[in-house]
Amino acid sequence: MILEAFRKRYGTAENVRVFRAPGRVNLIGEHTDYNLGFVLPIALDLACFMATADSPDGALRVYSEEKNQSREFPAAEAGSLAPAHDWTDYIIGVARELTHAGFPVAPKLLLVRSTVPEGSGLSSSAALEVASALALLDGRDIPPLTLAKLCQRAEVDFVGTPCGIMDQYVSVFACEHAALQIDCRSLESQAVTLPAGVEILAVNTMVKHALGQSAYKERTEECATAVDAIRRLDPKVQSLRDVSVALLERAMPAMPKVIARRARHVVTEDERVILFVSACQRGDVERMGQLMVESHVSLQHDYEVSAPELDFLVDTAIGVEGVLGARMTGGGFGGCTVNLLRQGTSKRLRSTITHAYEERFGITPQIFLCRPSGGAGEVKNFERIPSGTPLSD
Ligand code: GLA
């Protein structure tokens, strides 16, 4: 029980509240969020749980079960602390943003329990940020969009990882039993119910290539370069979101080849999200699967953010009977693939992919069944909080 863990750590479990924020898997719409396009993630039942109670002195104390580490900070200085370059940055970055947004941080005891595997591309950091924000707010009201944006700012400005809004947004706004189509320009979203008879599995490569972070920044710059070039043809273009396939085709010959390919990924990926959502609404599961594979190929060759491990998992999965489609998900260079399959075929995919991956890379992949869960909030029933180990099933 989380209360026992809290008592063991802090000597009291009085007036403890627990907040939960989910990780996510993105079905389609990759590297489109920072280009103000569309994404379609689902929140997972893998989540970060944060137990909190008032601190008897002026300190903000944080403890991570996963790391088995604790730290303490003067709560009154939460708005002006410097990054420590470890896991506490996600919490302190959020504390700083809350303070700046007019929500001063009170002295608290925090215990972090997360079932989102770190470094898997399932957004463990956004889950930690959003859970931290709710715990530090401790019931104070905040508009959900302000909450999501504030957590994104903590990650970009304090932790120093450039990212779009997708992960924090879906962690806050997700609806149970549905995916969430987010328009990253208007920041509006709609629930998209998945057709009956399909399942989603995430398969973790268990690798994270170091190149990831620098490449992400490089891609955002390449997209900006593409926008500058296309604007010469149409001055109304503000981001790749405004570019149609026809306009891109006209602009491509005058663009450096690499830049043109990056833009082609983003423009066609936005279109694939729209097509995927309508296939979903028609119940055309085959088309959904095809679009996922097209997305992967585009990320592999045009955007160049895949990795041999991801390509291998996708190629293996789509050869398995019952698998409708597969693609890398998240930023790339490792992390997970997301697989769409007919219900009842997951056993076959699990065993085929495990054996093939072990044979090829000598690594056992973690496999997660992804059931769309609801967005972040307070957990009233503590019985529903899992024990601290990641839920690989
Ligand atoms: C990372 C970022 C997201 C998004 C994806 C790529 O997960 O955190 O904002 O840009 O990469 O789609």
Tab-separated table of C-alpha atoms and ligand atoms in Angstrom:
chain	number	residue	atom	x	y	z
A	1	MET	CA	0.000	0.000	0.000
A	2	ILE	CA	1.244	3.463	-0.839
A	3	LEU	CA	0.251	4.743	2.628
A	4	GLU	CA	2.561	2.242	4.297
A	5	ALA	CA	5.410	3.271	2.019
A	6	PHE	CA	4.676	6.917	2.875
A	7	ARG	CA	4.638	6.208	6.632
A	8	LYS	CA	7.862	4.251	6.383
A	9	ARG	CA	9.559	7.133	4.604
A	10	TYR	CA	8.157	10.111	6.513
A	11	GLY	CA	6.971	8.630	9.845
A	12	THR	CA	3.360	9.718	9.280
A	13	ALA	CA	0.550	8.933	6.873
A	14	GLU	CA	-1.952	11.459	8.139
A	15	ASN	CA	-3.956	13.449	5.604
A	16	VAL	CA	-2.119	11.905	2.673
A	17	ARG	CA	-3.604	12.604	-0.761
A	18	VAL	CA	-2.552	10.779	-3.920
A	19	PHE	CA	-2.553	12.160	-7.449
A	20	ARG	CA	-2.135	10.174	-10.651
A	21	ALA	CA	-0.952	11.236	-14.113
A	22	PRO	CA	-0.736	8.749	-16.999
A	23	GLY	CA	1.968	8.038	-19.564
A	24	ARG	CA	0.948	7.754	-23.199
A	25	VAL	CA	1.445	5.957	-26.452
A	26	ASN	CA	0.956	7.901	-29.669
A	27	LEU	CA	-1.053	6.021	-32.322
A	28	ILE	CA	-0.141	8.368	-35.166
A	29	GLY	CA	1.013	11.971	-35.717
A	30	GLU	CA	4.730	11.927	-34.886
A	31	HIS	CA	6.892	15.060	-34.812
A	32	THR	CA	3.853	17.089	-35.762
A	33	ASP	CA	3.071	18.692	-32.377
A	34	TYR	CA	5.827	21.322	-32.518
A	35	ASN	CA	4.782	22.011	-36.108
A	36	LEU	CA	1.300	22.872	-34.790
A	37	GLY	CA	-0.283	19.874	-36.479
A	38	PHE	CA	-2.295	16.865	-35.315
A	39	VAL	CA	-1.499	13.986	-32.966
A	40	LEU	CA	-3.547	11.014	-31.755
A	41	PRO	CA	-2.222	9.601	-28.490
A	42	ILE	CA	-3.904	7.414	-25.886
A	43	ALA	CA	-3.171	7.689	-22.181
A	44	LEU	CA	-2.049	4.442	-20.564
A	45	ASP	CA	-2.840	2.797	-17.296
A	46	LEU	CA	0.897	2.995	-16.688
A	47	ALA	CA	1.105	6.170	-14.618
A	48	CYS	CA	2.963	8.247	-12.077
A	49	PHE	CA	1.379	8.290	-8.613
A	50	MET	CA	2.384	11.026	-6.211
A	51	ALA	CA	1.465	10.788	-2.523
A	52	THR	CA	1.616	14.047	-0.605
A	53	ALA	CA	1.048	15.555	2.849
A	54	ASP	CA	2.015	18.800	4.538
A	55	SER	CA	5.589	19.059	5.715
A	56	PRO	CA	6.024	19.965	9.403
A	57	ASP	CA	8.863	22.414	8.616
A	58	GLY	CA	9.675	24.693	5.694
A	59	ALA	CA	11.089	21.937	3.494
A	60	LEU	CA	9.832	20.406	0.287
A	61	ARG	CA	10.911	16.761	0.592
A	62	VAL	CA	10.781	14.416	-2.369
A	63	TYR	CA	11.388	10.671	-2.472
A	64	SER	CA	11.433	8.429	-5.533
A	65	GLU	CA	10.761	4.733	-4.914
A	66	GLU	CA	12.215	3.834	-8.296
A	67	LYS	CA	15.529	5.584	-7.593
A	68	ASN	CA	15.400	5.012	-3.839
A	69	GLN	CA	16.640	8.576	-3.430
A	70	SER	CA	15.377	11.494	-1.411
A	71	ARG	CA	16.116	15.197	-1.647
A	72	GLU	CA	15.037	18.260	0.195
A	73	PHE	CA	14.589	21.872	-0.890
A	74	PRO	CA	13.496	25.067	0.883
A	75	ALA	CA	9.879	25.444	-0.298
A	76	ALA	CA	10.019	29.243	-0.048
A	77	GLU	CA	12.790	29.246	-2.695
A	78	ALA	CA	10.955	26.963	-5.152
A	79	GLY	CA	10.710	29.780	-7.687
A	80	SER	CA	14.454	30.400	-7.869
A	81	LEU	CA	16.198	27.021	-7.534
A	82	ALA	CA	18.713	25.898	-10.175
A	83	PRO	CA	18.490	22.523	-11.974
A	84	ALA	CA	20.285	19.611	-10.266
A	85	HIS	CA	20.416	17.618	-13.549
A	86	ASP	CA	18.606	14.620	-12.112
A	87	TRP	CA	15.007	13.342	-11.715
A	88	THR	CA	14.154	16.088	-9.202
A	89	ASP	CA	14.363	18.678	-12.008
A	90	TYR	CA	10.934	17.606	-13.275
A	91	ILE	CA	9.405	18.323	-9.859
A	92	ILE	CA	11.346	21.498	-9.087
A	93	GLY	CA	10.798	22.794	-12.642
A	94	VAL	CA	7.064	22.403	-12.099
A	95	ALA	CA	7.303	24.015	-8.631
A	96	ARG	CA	9.071	26.964	-10.229
A	97	GLU	CA	6.455	27.334	-12.970
A	98	LEU	CA	3.629	27.089	-10.440
A	99	THR	CA	5.228	29.808	-8.320
A	100	HIS	CA	5.616	32.060	-11.366
A	101	ALA	CA	1.993	31.403	-12.363
A	102	GLY	CA	0.749	32.630	-8.973
A	103	PHE	CA	0.513	29.288	-7.165
A	104	PRO	CA	3.163	29.466	-4.435
A	105	VAL	CA	4.411	26.074	-3.294
A	106	ALA	CA	3.817	25.089	0.332
A	107	PRO	CA	6.225	22.841	2.252
A	108	LYS	CA	5.265	19.262	1.323
A	109	LEU	CA	6.322	15.661	1.712
A	110	LEU	CA	6.153	13.859	-1.638
A	111	LEU	CA	6.520	10.202	-2.512
A	112	VAL	CA	6.816	9.264	-6.192
A	113	ARG	CA	5.731	5.858	-7.476
A	114	SER	CA	5.757	5.392	-11.228
A	115	THR	CA	4.842	2.401	-13.354
A	116	VAL	CA	5.808	4.162	-16.614
A	117	PRO	CA	9.178	2.678	-17.607
A	118	GLU	CA	11.763	5.452	-17.833
A	119	GLY	CA	13.388	6.062	-21.212
A	120	SER	CA	10.801	3.912	-23.005
A	121	GLY	CA	9.218	6.740	-24.984
A	122	LEU	CA	5.967	6.280	-23.042
A	123	SER	CA	6.283	9.719	-21.533
A	124	SER	CA	7.377	9.001	-17.979
A	125	SER	CA	8.596	12.598	-17.669
A	126	ALA	CA	5.280	14.240	-18.576
A	127	ALA	CA	3.535	11.866	-16.152
A	128	LEU	CA	5.956	12.938	-13.406
A	129	GLU	CA	5.474	16.628	-14.220
A	130	VAL	CA	1.691	16.514	-14.245
A	131	ALA	CA	1.509	14.395	-11.061
A	132	SER	CA	3.925	16.834	-9.366
A	133	ALA	CA	1.827	19.814	-10.389
A	134	LEU	CA	-1.363	18.272	-8.987
A	135	ALA	CA	0.379	17.264	-5.753
A	136	LEU	CA	1.899	20.733	-5.285
A	137	LEU	CA	-1.407	22.428	-6.129
A	138	ASP	CA	-3.006	20.166	-3.513
A	139	GLY	CA	-6.559	20.784	-4.687
A	140	ARG	CA	-6.157	24.420	-5.817
A	141	ASP	CA	-8.067	24.975	-9.025
A	142	ILE	CA	-6.167	25.558	-12.257
A	143	PRO	CA	-7.461	25.559	-15.850
A	144	PRO	CA	-6.380	22.221	-17.401
A	145	LEU	CA	-4.730	23.890	-20.397
A	146	THR	CA	-2.696	26.151	-18.082
A	147	LEU	CA	-1.617	23.009	-16.236
A	148	ALA	CA	-0.489	21.210	-19.404
A	149	LYS	CA	1.387	24.257	-20.739
A	150	LEU	CA	3.072	24.931	-17.431
A	151	CYS	CA	4.361	21.339	-17.275
A	152	GLN	CA	5.653	21.587	-20.847
A	153	ARG	CA	7.477	24.817	-19.929
A	154	ALA	CA	9.069	23.086	-16.934
A	155	GLU	CA	10.466	20.441	-19.281
A	156	VAL	CA	11.690	22.871	-21.937
A	157	ASP	CA	13.013	25.702	-19.758
A	158	PHE	CA	14.133	23.969	-16.557
A	159	VAL	CA	14.964	20.384	-17.534
A	160	GLY	CA	16.248	21.627	-20.897
A	161	THR	CA	14.551	19.026	-23.114
A	162	PRO	CA	12.831	20.583	-26.108
A	163	CYS	CA	9.398	19.009	-26.577
A	164	GLY	CA	5.974	19.764	-27.987
A	165	ILE	CA	2.730	19.826	-26.031
A	166	MET	CA	1.439	16.308	-26.835
A	167	ASP	CA	2.639	14.389	-23.779
A	168	GLN	CA	1.558	16.836	-21.092
A	169	TYR	CA	-1.696	17.605	-22.909
A	170	VAL	CA	-2.838	13.997	-23.174
A	171	SER	CA	-1.788	13.257	-19.601
A	172	VAL	CA	-4.142	16.036	-18.471
A	173	PHE	CA	-7.018	15.718	-20.963
A	174	ALA	CA	-7.217	12.002	-21.845
A	175	CYS	CA	-10.590	10.248	-21.798
A	176	GLU	CA	-11.052	6.678	-20.684
A	177	HIS	CA	-11.750	4.177	-23.492
A	178	ALA	CA	-10.735	6.570	-26.308
A	179	ALA	CA	-7.780	8.099	-28.101
A	180	LEU	CA	-7.450	11.884	-28.145
A	181	GLN	CA	-7.038	13.809	-31.383
A	182	ILE	CA	-5.240	17.014	-30.483
A	183	ASP	CA	-5.015	20.029	-32.732
A	184	CYS	CA	-1.687	21.439	-31.571
A	185	ARG	CA	-2.476	24.865	-32.991
A	186	SER	CA	-5.906	25.555	-31.479
A	187	LEU	CA	-5.117	23.260	-28.542
A	188	GLU	CA	-8.577	21.784	-28.828
A	189	SER	CA	-9.128	18.061	-28.806
A	190	GLN	CA	-11.726	15.393	-29.448
A	191	ALA	CA	-12.097	11.852	-28.168
A	192	VAL	CA	-11.790	9.212	-30.884
A	193	THR	CA	-13.239	5.831	-30.007
A	194	LEU	CA	-11.311	2.899	-31.398
A	195	PRO	CA	-13.272	0.294	-33.346
A	196	ALA	CA	-14.284	-2.881	-31.547
A	197	GLY	CA	-12.193	-5.977	-32.127
A	198	VAL	CA	-8.711	-4.409	-32.064
A	199	GLU	CA	-5.967	-4.244	-29.459
A	200	ILE	CA	-2.932	-2.067	-29.075
A	201	LEU	CA	0.408	-3.345	-27.878
A	202	ALA	CA	3.502	-1.281	-27.170
A	203	VAL	CA	6.809	-3.101	-27.570
A	204	ASN	CA	9.852	-1.602	-25.879
A	205	THR	CA	13.175	-1.919	-27.712
A	206	MET	CA	14.860	-1.349	-24.319
A	207	VAL	CA	17.361	0.957	-26.036
A	208	LYS	CA	17.712	4.710	-26.181
A	209	HIS	CA	20.368	6.011	-28.545
A	210	ALA	CA	22.216	9.099	-27.313
A	211	LEU	CA	21.621	10.892	-30.613
A	212	GLY	CA	17.951	11.427	-29.738
A	213	GLN	CA	18.127	14.735	-27.946
A	214	SER	CA	20.403	16.594	-30.352
A	215	ALA	CA	18.475	15.224	-33.352
A	216	TYR	CA	15.171	16.467	-31.910
A	217	LYS	CA	16.489	20.010	-31.731
A	218	GLU	CA	18.004	19.676	-35.192
A	219	ARG	CA	14.631	18.546	-36.599
A	220	THR	CA	12.834	21.565	-35.094
A	221	GLU	CA	15.406	23.807	-36.793
A	222	GLU	CA	15.073	21.983	-40.111
A	223	CYS	CA	11.298	22.444	-39.955
A	224	ALA	CA	11.773	26.185	-39.374
A	225	THR	CA	14.087	26.319	-42.395
A	226	ALA	CA	11.445	24.546	-44.468
A	227	VAL	CA	8.800	27.074	-43.389
A	228	ASP	CA	11.081	29.966	-44.451
A	229	ALA	CA	11.567	28.407	-47.879
A	230	ILE	CA	7.863	27.684	-48.435
A	231	ARG	CA	6.888	31.158	-47.279
A	232	ARG	CA	8.558	32.514	-50.405
A	233	LEU	CA	5.751	30.877	-52.389
A	234	ASP	CA	2.981	31.652	-49.932
A	235	PRO	CA	3.598	34.397	-47.357
A	236	LYS	CA	0.623	33.227	-45.267
A	237	VAL	CA	2.476	30.072	-44.187
A	238	GLN	CA	3.375	30.269	-40.481
A	239	SER	CA	4.181	26.626	-39.782
A	240	LEU	CA	4.206	23.298	-41.620
A	241	ARG	CA	0.614	22.898	-40.467
A	242	ASP	CA	-0.366	25.475	-43.112
A	243	VAL	CA	1.288	23.581	-45.963
A	244	SER	CA	-0.750	21.349	-48.274
A	245	VAL	CA	0.819	18.463	-50.166
A	246	ALA	CA	0.277	20.429	-53.411
A	247	LEU	CA	2.068	23.531	-52.083
A	248	LEU	CA	4.905	21.390	-50.750
A	249	GLU	CA	5.353	19.739	-54.127
A	250	ARG	CA	5.700	23.150	-55.744
A	251	ALA	CA	8.200	24.273	-53.125
A	252	MET	CA	10.340	21.137	-52.965
A	253	PRO	CA	12.555	21.629	-56.058
A	254	ALA	CA	13.954	24.882	-54.648
A	255	MET	CA	14.639	23.414	-51.195
A	256	PRO	CA	17.740	21.536	-50.005
A	257	LYS	CA	16.900	17.824	-50.323
A	258	VAL	CA	17.119	17.008	-46.614
A	259	ILE	CA	14.895	19.939	-45.670
A	260	ALA	CA	12.362	18.933	-48.327
A	261	ARG	CA	12.211	15.385	-46.922
A	262	ARG	CA	11.725	16.628	-43.354
A	263	ALA	CA	8.861	18.844	-44.523
A	264	ARG	CA	7.345	16.012	-46.543
A	265	HIS	CA	7.209	13.839	-43.435
A	266	VAL	CA	5.412	16.477	-41.378
A	267	VAL	CA	2.942	17.502	-44.090
A	268	THR	CA	2.012	13.923	-45.011
A	269	GLU	CA	1.905	12.855	-41.356
A	270	ASP	CA	-0.708	15.516	-40.578
A	271	GLU	CA	-2.752	14.165	-43.454
A	272	ARG	CA	-2.330	10.607	-42.158
A	273	VAL	CA	-3.757	11.595	-38.768
A	274	ILE	CA	-6.906	12.923	-40.430
A	275	LEU	CA	-7.202	9.813	-42.628
A	276	PHE	CA	-6.576	7.551	-39.621
A	277	VAL	CA	-9.329	9.224	-37.599
A	278	SER	CA	-11.845	8.837	-40.406
A	279	ALA	CA	-10.807	5.191	-40.975
A	280	CYS	CA	-11.290	4.712	-37.241
A	281	GLN	CA	-14.778	6.204	-37.393
A	282	ARG	CA	-15.690	3.928	-40.337
A	283	GLY	CA	-14.229	0.926	-38.528
A	284	ASP	CA	-11.759	0.369	-41.387
A	285	VAL	CA	-9.076	-1.307	-39.311
A	286	GLU	CA	-7.010	-2.381	-42.320
A	287	ARG	CA	-6.657	1.213	-43.492
A	288	MET	CA	-5.679	2.264	-39.974
A	289	GLY	CA	-2.918	-0.332	-39.990
A	290	GLN	CA	-1.683	0.727	-43.441
A	291	LEU	CA	-1.451	4.346	-42.356
A	292	MET	CA	0.635	3.349	-39.338
A	293	VAL	CA	3.094	1.538	-41.572
A	294	GLU	CA	3.247	4.533	-43.948
A	295	SER	CA	3.952	6.729	-40.948
A	296	HIS	CA	6.825	4.499	-39.905
A	297	VAL	CA	8.363	4.462	-43.373
A	298	SER	CA	8.166	8.256	-43.480
A	299	LEU	CA	9.813	8.574	-40.046
A	300	GLN	CA	12.474	6.088	-41.095
A	301	HIS	CA	13.426	7.556	-44.470
A	302	ASP	CA	12.199	11.156	-44.617
A	303	TYR	CA	12.477	12.284	-41.013
A	304	GLU	CA	15.285	9.844	-40.109
A	305	VAL	CA	14.455	9.412	-36.438
A	306	SER	CA	14.063	5.624	-36.352
A	307	ALA	CA	16.659	3.080	-35.253
A	308	PRO	CA	17.564	-0.463	-36.391
A	309	GLU	CA	15.819	-1.922	-33.325
A	310	LEU	CA	12.586	-0.063	-34.110
A	311	ASP	CA	12.695	-0.995	-37.805
A	312	PHE	CA	13.257	-4.626	-36.883
A	313	LEU	CA	10.305	-4.681	-34.468
A	314	VAL	CA	8.020	-3.067	-37.050
A	315	ASP	CA	9.123	-5.385	-39.874
A	316	THR	CA	8.713	-8.447	-37.661
A	317	ALA	CA	5.314	-7.379	-36.352
A	318	ILE	CA	3.742	-6.698	-39.730
A	319	GLY	CA	4.683	-10.209	-40.859
A	320	VAL	CA	2.610	-11.740	-38.046
A	321	GLU	CA	-0.936	-12.851	-38.849
A	322	GLY	CA	-3.509	-10.636	-37.173
A	323	VAL	CA	-1.237	-7.590	-36.986
A	324	LEU	CA	-2.827	-4.702	-38.878
A	325	GLY	CA	-0.002	-2.186	-38.570
A	326	ALA	CA	2.994	-1.066	-36.528
A	327	ARG	CA	5.206	1.986	-36.225
A	328	MET	CA	7.705	3.637	-33.935
A	329	THR	CA	6.076	5.932	-31.398
A	330	GLY	CA	7.416	9.005	-29.577
A	331	GLY	CA	10.573	10.926	-30.399
A	332	GLY	CA	12.434	7.931	-31.882
A	333	PHE	CA	16.051	6.643	-31.684
A	334	GLY	CA	14.787	3.854	-29.414
A	335	GLY	CA	11.842	3.536	-27.079
A	336	CYS	CA	8.702	1.733	-28.225
A	337	THR	CA	6.783	0.631	-31.250
A	338	VAL	CA	2.994	0.734	-31.234
A	339	ASN	CA	1.137	-2.173	-32.823
A	340	LEU	CA	-2.479	-2.438	-33.919
A	341	LEU	CA	-3.788	-5.980	-33.996
A	342	ARG	CA	-6.965	-7.991	-34.217
A	343	GLN	CA	-8.273	-9.025	-30.843
A	344	GLY	CA	-7.142	-12.483	-29.858
A	345	THR	CA	-3.858	-12.381	-31.777
A	346	SER	CA	-1.672	-10.739	-29.167
A	347	LYS	CA	-0.277	-14.027	-27.884
A	348	ARG	CA	1.146	-14.831	-31.310
A	349	LEU	CA	2.679	-11.378	-31.676
A	350	ARG	CA	4.186	-11.498	-28.200
A	351	SER	CA	5.936	-14.807	-28.704
A	352	THR	CA	7.096	-14.141	-32.275
A	353	ILE	CA	8.487	-10.738	-31.477
A	354	THR	CA	10.141	-11.805	-28.226
A	355	HIS	CA	11.993	-14.685	-29.862
A	356	ALA	CA	12.983	-12.753	-32.966
A	357	TYR	CA	14.226	-9.741	-31.012
A	358	GLU	CA	16.155	-11.873	-28.528
A	359	GLU	CA	17.796	-13.726	-31.383
A	360	ARG	CA	18.698	-10.581	-33.325
A	361	PHE	CA	19.693	-8.178	-30.523
A	362	GLY	CA	20.113	-10.404	-27.447
A	363	ILE	CA	17.549	-8.313	-25.584
A	364	THR	CA	14.124	-9.302	-24.238
A	365	PRO	CA	11.608	-6.604	-25.181
A	366	GLN	CA	9.023	-5.446	-22.663
A	367	ILE	CA	5.487	-5.695	-24.024
A	368	PHE	CA	2.523	-3.694	-22.762
A	369	LEU	CA	-1.139	-4.056	-23.539
A	370	CYS	CA	-2.365	-0.457	-23.967
A	371	ARG	CA	-5.860	0.248	-22.690
A	372	PRO	CA	-6.895	3.887	-23.069
A	373	SER	CA	-7.107	5.345	-19.575
A	374	GLY	CA	-8.450	8.618	-18.234
A	375	GLY	CA	-6.493	11.815	-17.626
A	376	ALA	CA	-4.744	12.997	-14.480
A	377	GLY	CA	-6.517	13.547	-11.174
A	378	GLU	CA	-6.784	12.639	-7.531
A	379	VAL	CA	-7.021	8.957	-6.619
A	380	LYS	CA	-9.562	8.407	-3.870
A	381	ASN	CA	-9.415	4.631	-3.765
A	382	PHE	CA	-5.882	3.750	-2.671
A	383	GLU	CA	-6.550	0.059	-3.312
A	384	ARG	CA	-6.291	0.853	-7.021
A	385	ILE	CA	-2.708	2.101	-6.772
A	386	PRO	CA	-0.320	-0.582	-8.004
A	387	SER	CA	2.853	-1.651	-6.286
A	388	GLY	CA	5.967	0.143	-7.484
A	389	THR	CA	7.237	-2.256	-10.138
A	390	PRO	CA	6.517	-1.544	-13.842
A	391	LEU	CA	3.493	-3.485	-15.050
A	392	SER	CA	4.845	-5.492	-17.959
A	393	ASP	CA	2.164	-7.991	-18.983
B	1	GLA	C1	8.642	13.514	-27.915
B	1	GLA	C2	8.110	14.893	-27.475
B	1	GLA	C3	6.698	15.135	-28.033
B	1	GLA	C4	6.645	14.872	-29.532
B	1	GLA	C5	7.261	13.507	-29.856
B	1	GLA	C6	7.338	13.251	-31.338
B	1	GLA	O1	7.906	12.502	-27.295
B	1	GLA	O2	8.069	14.971	-26.070
B	1	GLA	O3	6.300	16.451	-27.737
B	1	GLA	O4	7.269	15.891	-30.251
B	1	GLA	O5	8.565	13.394	-29.321
B	1	GLA	O6	6.080	13.159	-31.882
